Amino acid sequence: MRDNDSATATVAIAVNAPATADQDLPAAAAPARGTPVSRGALLAALGVAAFSLTFPATAWALEGMGPWTVAMLRSVLAAVLAGGALAVFRVRLPERRHWTGIAVVAGGVVLGFPLLTTLALQTSTTSHAAVVVGLLPLTTAAYSAVRTGARPSRTFWIASLIGAAVVIGFAVQQSGGAPGRGDLLLFAALLVCAAGYAEGGRLARHMPGWQVIGWALVLALPVTVAGAAVALSTEPLRITAHAVGGLLWLATGSTFLGMVAWYRGMAAIGIHKASQLQLAQPLLTLVWSVLLLGERLPPAAPAAALAVLACIAVTQRSRG
């Protein structure tokens, strides 16, 4: 998850702060002044930890709910939190020119990624999904380069292609010679989420990152409310501790509060240092899949995850 976005330069949530020279830099390009570096690193690490629990929490939620119910309800609950925060701090509506980007964030991060990964986890294990989605930072960087016209180095593209080849090879090997339905859904999730993350990073040059995800959640609310109503009337529902706990974590930890911690941490320590922390996310998810779900990791999973992380580390260095 990551991937991504920036936040305000102060500890308190800023509302409609006047633009400064630093805010016109690429999102989270440099550490923000006024926040201790150690605290920023801790916040970024908390964000990564929150994201690493997303797939295990989804697996728990699916024990008692259908995939559409899980995907829609998590976004509805997160929108209630985000809308409350926007109202409490009296945040004004974004400028008209920003709404297209916010719509892309809503389509990729609020709707597309949660739904596609939830559907994928009906047939894929969380450890398998963690390795495939570990490619997300590379996918986001590639999308951002195309979107902004940037020209990363040859080393960046070579490392990206190697990382993609490792993930595709892992998916094919685990699926018995051809990507399965779950793999196709996960690859689609990578594309839509990369678009949402890249647009979010662009928008974060003009508004605090927490407001970007907040307005995206609110914008998607009519769709998620209608989707939740239909899903609840058509899919089976069985209330269990795992199902409720998983859903609540998805809404509060993965979709909203985790993003707030991540954005603030990134603003404090800069995108490059924060990205190094994010390298641990796929490995953390593998650990959670064993501890919380009792999954048995295929031998190829840790090796593939480490290979992808090495490729990401190379791309981070090659981008300066």
Coordinates of C-alpha atoms in Angstrom, one line a residue:
M1 CA 0.0 0.0 0.0
R2 CA 1.5 1.8 -0.7
D3 CA 2.3 4.4 -2.5
N4 CA 2.0 7.1 -2.4
D5 CA 0.7 10.3 -1.1
S6 CA 1.6 13.1 1.3
A7 CA 0.1 14.9 4.2
T8 CA 0.4 18.2 6.1
A9 CA 3.6 19.4 7.5
T10 CA 2.3 19.9 11.0
V11 CA 1.2 17.4 13.6
A12 CA -2.3 18.9 13.8
I13 CA -4.6 18.3 10.9
A14 CA -4.4 21.4 8.7
V15 CA -7.5 22.9 7.1
N16 CA -7.1 25.0 4.0
A17 CA -3.6 26.0 4.9
P18 CA -2.1 28.6 2.6
A19 CA 0.2 27.2 -0.1
T20 CA 4.0 27.3 0.5
A21 CA 7.0 26.6 -1.6
D22 CA 7.3 23.1 0.0
Q23 CA 3.7 22.3 -0.9
D24 CA 4.4 22.8 -4.5
L25 CA 7.1 20.2 -4.6
P26 CA 6.3 16.7 -5.7
A27 CA 4.2 14.9 -3.0
A28 CA 6.3 14.1 0.0
A29 CA 9.5 14.8 -1.9
A30 CA 11.2 16.2 1.2
P31 CA 10.7 15.9 4.9
A32 CA 8.4 18.4 6.5
R33 CA 9.5 20.8 9.1
G34 CA 8.1 20.9 12.6
T35 CA 7.6 17.1 13.2
P36 CA 10.3 15.0 14.9
V37 CA 11.8 12.5 12.5
S38 CA 11.5 9.7 15.0
R39 CA 7.8 10.4 15.4
G40 CA 7.4 10.5 11.7
A41 CA 9.1 7.2 11.2
L42 CA 6.8 5.7 13.9
L43 CA 3.7 7.0 12.2
A44 CA 4.8 5.7 8.8
A45 CA 5.6 2.3 10.4
L46 CA 2.1 2.2 11.9
G47 CA 0.6 2.9 8.5
V48 CA 2.5 0.0 7.0
A49 CA 1.5 -2.3 9.9
A50 CA -2.2 -1.3 9.3
F51 CA -2.0 -2.0 5.6
S52 CA -0.3 -5.4 6.2
L53 CA -3.4 -6.6 8.0
T54 CA -5.7 -5.8 5.2
F55 CA -5.8 -9.3 3.6
P56 CA -6.1 -11.3 6.8
A57 CA -8.9 -8.9 7.9
T58 CA -10.6 -9.5 4.6
A59 CA -10.3 -13.3 5.0
W60 CA -11.9 -12.9 8.4
A61 CA -14.7 -10.8 7.1
L62 CA -15.4 -13.3 4.3
E63 CA -16.1 -15.9 7.0
G64 CA -19.5 -14.3 7.6
M65 CA -20.2 -12.0 4.7
G66 CA -20.2 -12.1 0.9
P67 CA -17.5 -10.3 -1.0
W68 CA -19.7 -7.4 -2.2
T69 CA -21.0 -6.9 1.3
V70 CA -17.4 -6.7 2.7
A71 CA -16.2 -4.3 0.0
M72 CA -19.1 -2.0 0.1
L73 CA -19.6 -1.9 3.9
R74 CA -15.9 -1.2 4.6
S75 CA -16.1 1.9 2.4
V76 CA -19.4 3.1 3.9
L77 CA -18.0 2.8 7.4
A78 CA -14.8 4.5 6.4
A79 CA -16.7 7.3 4.7
V80 CA -18.7 7.9 7.9
L81 CA -15.3 8.5 9.8
A82 CA -13.9 10.6 7.0
G83 CA -17.0 12.7 6.6
G84 CA -17.1 13.3 10.3
A85 CA -13.5 14.5 10.3
L86 CA -14.1 16.8 7.3
A87 CA -17.2 18.2 9.1
V88 CA -15.5 18.7 12.5
F89 CA -12.6 20.6 10.9
R90 CA -14.9 22.5 8.6
V91 CA -12.9 21.6 5.5
R92 CA -14.1 23.5 2.4
L93 CA -14.9 21.7 -0.8
P94 CA -11.9 21.1 -3.1
E95 CA -11.6 23.3 -6.2
R96 CA -13.5 22.1 -9.2
R97 CA -10.3 21.2 -11.1
H98 CA -9.4 18.6 -8.4
W99 CA -12.6 16.6 -8.6
T100 CA -11.5 14.5 -11.6
G101 CA -8.5 13.3 -9.7
I102 CA -10.5 12.6 -6.6
A103 CA -12.9 10.5 -8.8
V104 CA -9.9 8.5 -10.0
V105 CA -8.8 8.0 -6.3
A106 CA -12.4 6.9 -5.5
G107 CA -12.5 4.5 -8.4
G108 CA -9.1 3.0 -7.7
V109 CA -8.6 3.0 -3.9
V110 CA -12.2 3.2 -2.5
L111 CA -14.0 0.9 -5.0
G112 CA -11.8 -1.0 -7.3
F113 CA -9.0 -2.3 -5.1
P114 CA -11.1 -3.4 -2.2
L115 CA -13.7 -5.1 -4.4
L116 CA -11.2 -6.9 -6.7
T117 CA -9.0 -8.1 -3.9
T118 CA -12.0 -9.3 -1.8
L119 CA -13.3 -11.3 -4.8
A120 CA -9.8 -12.6 -5.4
L121 CA -9.4 -13.8 -1.8
Q122 CA -12.4 -16.1 -2.3
T123 CA -10.1 -18.4 -4.2
S124 CA -6.6 -17.2 -3.3
T125 CA -4.8 -17.4 0.0
T126 CA -3.6 -14.2 1.7
S127 CA 0.0 -15.3 1.4
H128 CA -0.4 -15.7 -2.4
A129 CA -2.2 -12.3 -2.7
A130 CA 0.5 -10.6 -0.6
V131 CA 3.2 -11.7 -3.1
V132 CA 1.2 -10.6 -6.1
V133 CA 0.1 -7.2 -4.6
G134 CA 3.7 -6.7 -3.4
L135 CA 4.2 -5.4 -7.0
L136 CA 2.0 -2.4 -6.2
P137 CA 4.8 0.1 -5.5
L138 CA 6.4 -0.7 -8.9
T139 CA 3.1 -0.5 -10.7
T140 CA 2.3 2.9 -9.1
A141 CA 5.7 4.3 -10.0
A142 CA 5.3 3.2 -13.6
Y143 CA 1.8 4.7 -13.8
S144 CA 3.1 7.9 -12.3
A145 CA 5.9 8.1 -14.8
V146 CA 3.5 7.8 -17.7
R147 CA 1.0 10.2 -16.1
T148 CA 3.6 12.9 -15.4
G149 CA 5.9 12.4 -18.3
A150 CA 8.8 11.7 -16.0
R151 CA 11.7 9.6 -17.4
P152 CA 13.1 7.2 -14.8
S153 CA 16.5 5.6 -15.4
R154 CA 17.1 2.4 -17.4
T155 CA 17.9 0.7 -14.1
F156 CA 14.5 1.6 -12.8
W157 CA 12.7 0.0 -15.7
I158 CA 14.9 -3.1 -15.7
A159 CA 14.3 -3.7 -12.0
S160 CA 10.5 -3.1 -12.5
L161 CA 10.4 -5.6 -15.3
I162 CA 12.3 -8.2 -13.3
G163 CA 9.9 -7.7 -10.3
A164 CA 6.9 -8.1 -12.6
A165 CA 8.4 -11.3 -14.1
V166 CA 9.0 -12.7 -10.6
V167 CA 5.4 -12.1 -9.6
I168 CA 3.9 -13.4 -12.9
G169 CA 6.2 -16.5 -12.6
F170 CA 5.1 -17.0 -9.0
A171 CA 1.4 -16.7 -10.0
V172 CA 1.8 -19.2 -12.9
Q173 CA 3.7 -21.7 -10.8
Q174 CA 1.2 -21.6 -8.0
S175 CA -1.7 -21.9 -10.3
G176 CA -0.4 -25.0 -12.1
G177 CA 0.7 -23.4 -15.4
A178 CA -1.7 -20.6 -16.0
P179 CA -2.9 -17.6 -14.0
G180 CA -6.1 -18.4 -12.1
R181 CA -9.2 -16.2 -11.7
G182 CA -7.9 -14.9 -8.4
D183 CA -4.6 -13.9 -10.1
L184 CA -6.4 -12.0 -12.9
L185 CA -8.5 -10.1 -10.3
L186 CA -5.3 -9.2 -8.3
F187 CA -3.5 -8.0 -11.4
A188 CA -6.6 -5.8 -12.2
A189 CA -6.5 -4.5 -8.6
L190 CA -2.9 -3.5 -9.1
L191 CA -3.8 -1.4 -12.1
V192 CA -6.7 0.5 -10.7
C193 CA -5.0 1.0 -7.3
A194 CA -1.9 2.3 -9.0
A195 CA -4.0 4.9 -10.8
G196 CA -5.7 5.9 -7.6
Y197 CA -2.4 6.2 -5.7
A198 CA -0.7 8.2 -8.4
E199 CA -3.6 10.6 -8.7
G200 CA -3.7 10.9 -4.9
G201 CA 0.0 11.7 -4.8
R202 CA -0.6 14.4 -7.4
L203 CA -3.5 15.9 -5.5
A204 CA -1.5 15.9 -2.3
R205 CA 0.5 18.7 -3.7
H206 CA -2.6 20.9 -3.3
M207 CA -4.3 19.5 -0.2
P208 CA -3.5 17.4 2.8
G209 CA -3.4 13.7 2.0
W210 CA -6.0 12.8 4.6
Q211 CA -8.4 15.1 2.8
V212 CA -7.7 13.4 -0.5
I213 CA -8.8 10.0 0.8
G214 CA -11.6 11.7 2.8
W215 CA -13.2 13.4 -0.2
A216 CA -12.8 10.2 -2.3
L217 CA -14.7 8.2 0.3
V218 CA -17.4 10.8 0.5
L219 CA -17.6 11.0 -3.3
A220 CA -18.1 7.2 -3.6
L221 CA -20.7 7.1 -0.8
P222 CA -23.8 7.0 -3.0
V223 CA -22.3 4.0 -4.9
T224 CA -21.1 2.2 -1.8
V225 CA -24.4 2.8 0.1
A226 CA -26.5 1.5 -2.8
G227 CA -24.0 -1.4 -3.3
A228 CA -24.1 -2.3 0.4
A229 CA -27.9 -2.3 0.4
V230 CA -28.1 -4.7 -2.6
A231 CA -25.3 -6.9 -1.3
L232 CA -27.0 -7.3 2.1
S233 CA -30.2 -8.3 0.5
T234 CA -28.7 -10.9 -1.8
E235 CA -25.6 -12.3 0.0
P236 CA -25.7 -14.5 3.1
L237 CA -24.8 -12.8 6.3
R238 CA -23.5 -14.6 9.4
I239 CA -22.5 -12.5 12.3
T240 CA -19.3 -13.8 14.0
A241 CA -16.5 -12.3 16.0
H242 CA -14.1 -12.8 13.1
A243 CA -16.4 -11.3 10.5
V244 CA -17.2 -8.2 12.5
G245 CA -13.7 -7.7 13.7
G246 CA -12.3 -8.1 10.2
L247 CA -14.8 -5.6 8.7
L248 CA -14.2 -3.0 11.5
W249 CA -10.4 -3.2 10.9
L250 CA -10.9 -2.8 7.1
A251 CA -13.0 0.3 7.6
T252 CA -11.0 2.0 10.4
G253 CA -7.5 0.7 10.2
S254 CA -6.9 -0.1 6.5
T255 CA -9.1 2.4 4.7
F256 CA -8.9 5.6 6.9
L257 CA -6.8 5.7 10.1
G258 CA -3.9 3.7 8.5
M259 CA -3.9 6.2 5.6
V260 CA -3.8 9.2 8.0
A261 CA -0.8 7.7 9.9
W262 CA 0.9 6.9 6.6
Y263 CA 0.4 10.4 5.1
R264 CA 1.6 12.2 8.3
G265 CA 4.7 9.9 8.6
M266 CA 5.5 10.4 4.9
A267 CA 5.3 14.2 5.3
A268 CA 7.7 14.1 8.3
I269 CA 10.4 11.8 6.9
G270 CA 10.1 12.1 3.2
I271 CA 8.9 9.7 0.5
H272 CA 12.1 7.8 0.1
K273 CA 12.6 6.9 3.7
A274 CA 8.9 6.0 4.1
S275 CA 9.1 3.8 1.0
Q276 CA 11.9 1.8 2.6
L277 CA 9.6 1.1 5.5
Q278 CA 6.9 -0.1 3.1
L279 CA 9.2 -2.8 1.8
A280 CA 8.3 -4.8 4.9
Q281 CA 4.6 -4.9 4.1
P282 CA 4.4 -8.1 2.0
L283 CA 6.5 -10.0 4.5
L284 CA 4.4 -8.7 7.4
T285 CA 1.3 -10.0 5.6
L286 CA 2.9 -13.4 5.2
V287 CA 3.5 -13.5 9.0
W288 CA -0.1 -12.5 9.7
S289 CA -1.4 -15.1 7.3
V290 CA 0.4 -17.8 9.4
L291 CA -0.4 -16.3 12.9
L292 CA -4.0 -15.3 12.3
L293 CA -5.2 -17.6 9.7
G294 CA -3.0 -20.7 10.2
E295 CA -2.0 -20.8 6.5
R296 CA 1.0 -22.9 5.5
L297 CA 3.2 -20.9 3.3
P298 CA 4.4 -22.4 0.0
P299 CA 8.2 -22.4 -0.2
A300 CA 8.1 -20.1 -3.2
A301 CA 6.2 -17.3 -1.3
P302 CA 8.9 -15.9 0.9
A303 CA 11.5 -16.2 -1.8
A304 CA 9.3 -14.4 -4.4
A305 CA 8.4 -11.7 -1.8
L306 CA 12.1 -11.1 -1.0
A307 CA 12.9 -10.9 -4.8
V308 CA 10.2 -8.4 -5.3
L309 CA 11.3 -6.3 -2.4
A310 CA 14.9 -6.3 -3.7
C311 CA 13.6 -5.0 -7.1
I312 CA 11.6 -2.3 -5.3
A313 CA 14.7 -1.3 -3.3
V314 CA 16.7 -0.9 -6.6
T315 CA 14.0 1.3 -8.1
Q316 CA 14.0 3.5 -5.0
R317 CA 17.7 4.0 -5.3
S318 CA 17.5 4.6 -9.0
R319 CA 14.9 7.3 -8.6
G320 CA 17.3 9.2 -6.4

